[in-house]
């Protein structure tokens, strides 16, 4: 019996030795932050018991699972300048978190169809902007540590907080710069929502993209319209053929007609790549100049406006309640 036990012991010791050698051989590359499953799916271990989100990284073509709050750090870093006031960054964090959970499958959301099982993707054009730590390092250079900790503070200090209206997470919209007022959602999207009303957004005139202008030659202008609407526009008669027809309550253009075709200003904005639907037209001899005010659709929070409110002393809840009327701010859990 004793001999047999010794043999077992030797086998066990040899087994442990082999295992130790194998582990050492594999650890040559240093600590591995990711638990690799298959090359297209990596799992970043959540640092705590936060909710997890599955994000499709469209730049790397990988489905990444991570803590929702860690994901939001990458969103805020991509969505708002980290130099903005902390209270504005916190308002952005709550807005982005609300936007995110509405889309997550675990909350009954539609997810993202770019990858099987994805809740959201990192593409601004498809779902929501998200940037990696490497991109932050590149963008922020010597300010990396400072800006990362600001963004992390904005996210972690509002952990779990979302905006709700009548108990449901709201449909979130935000944009860069207003024209001085926000827009009714119904003017831009398919339907109005009670918490999107026209409100003042002051102090943005000095923002880099508050004023902009683009010029087209008369021919170019006519050609773009013709290509999109299959209707002839006379390059020599633009002043009489192009007319702004109506304005929205916020002072943005509502409708415009070109050679008898009436368009929504949102379609006109897309067609000519304008910063906003608050525009004026100036017809020169050979060219047309379109001057815009603001940058973005104007629905909900203006990021510049949020920064300006914070500078004037508002906290993130006051900022959110200004741009999203009648909402409550509470935890999703
Ligand atoms: Zn997507």
PDB file of C-alpha atoms in Angstrom, residues 32 64 186 217 322 328:
ATOM      1  CA  UNK A  32      -2.282  38.892 -20.974  1.00  0.00           C
ATOM      2  CA  UNK A  64     -15.676  42.669 -27.298  1.00  0.00           C
ATOM      3  CA  UNK A 186     -40.552  66.128 -34.841  1.00  0.00           C
ATOM      4  CA  UNK A 217     -20.599  77.482 -58.284  1.00  0.00           C
ATOM      5  CA  UNK A 322     -32.648  71.874 -19.212  1.00  0.00           C
ATOM      6  CA  UNK A 328     -36.028  61.950 -14.050  1.00  0.00           C
TER       7      UNK A 328
END
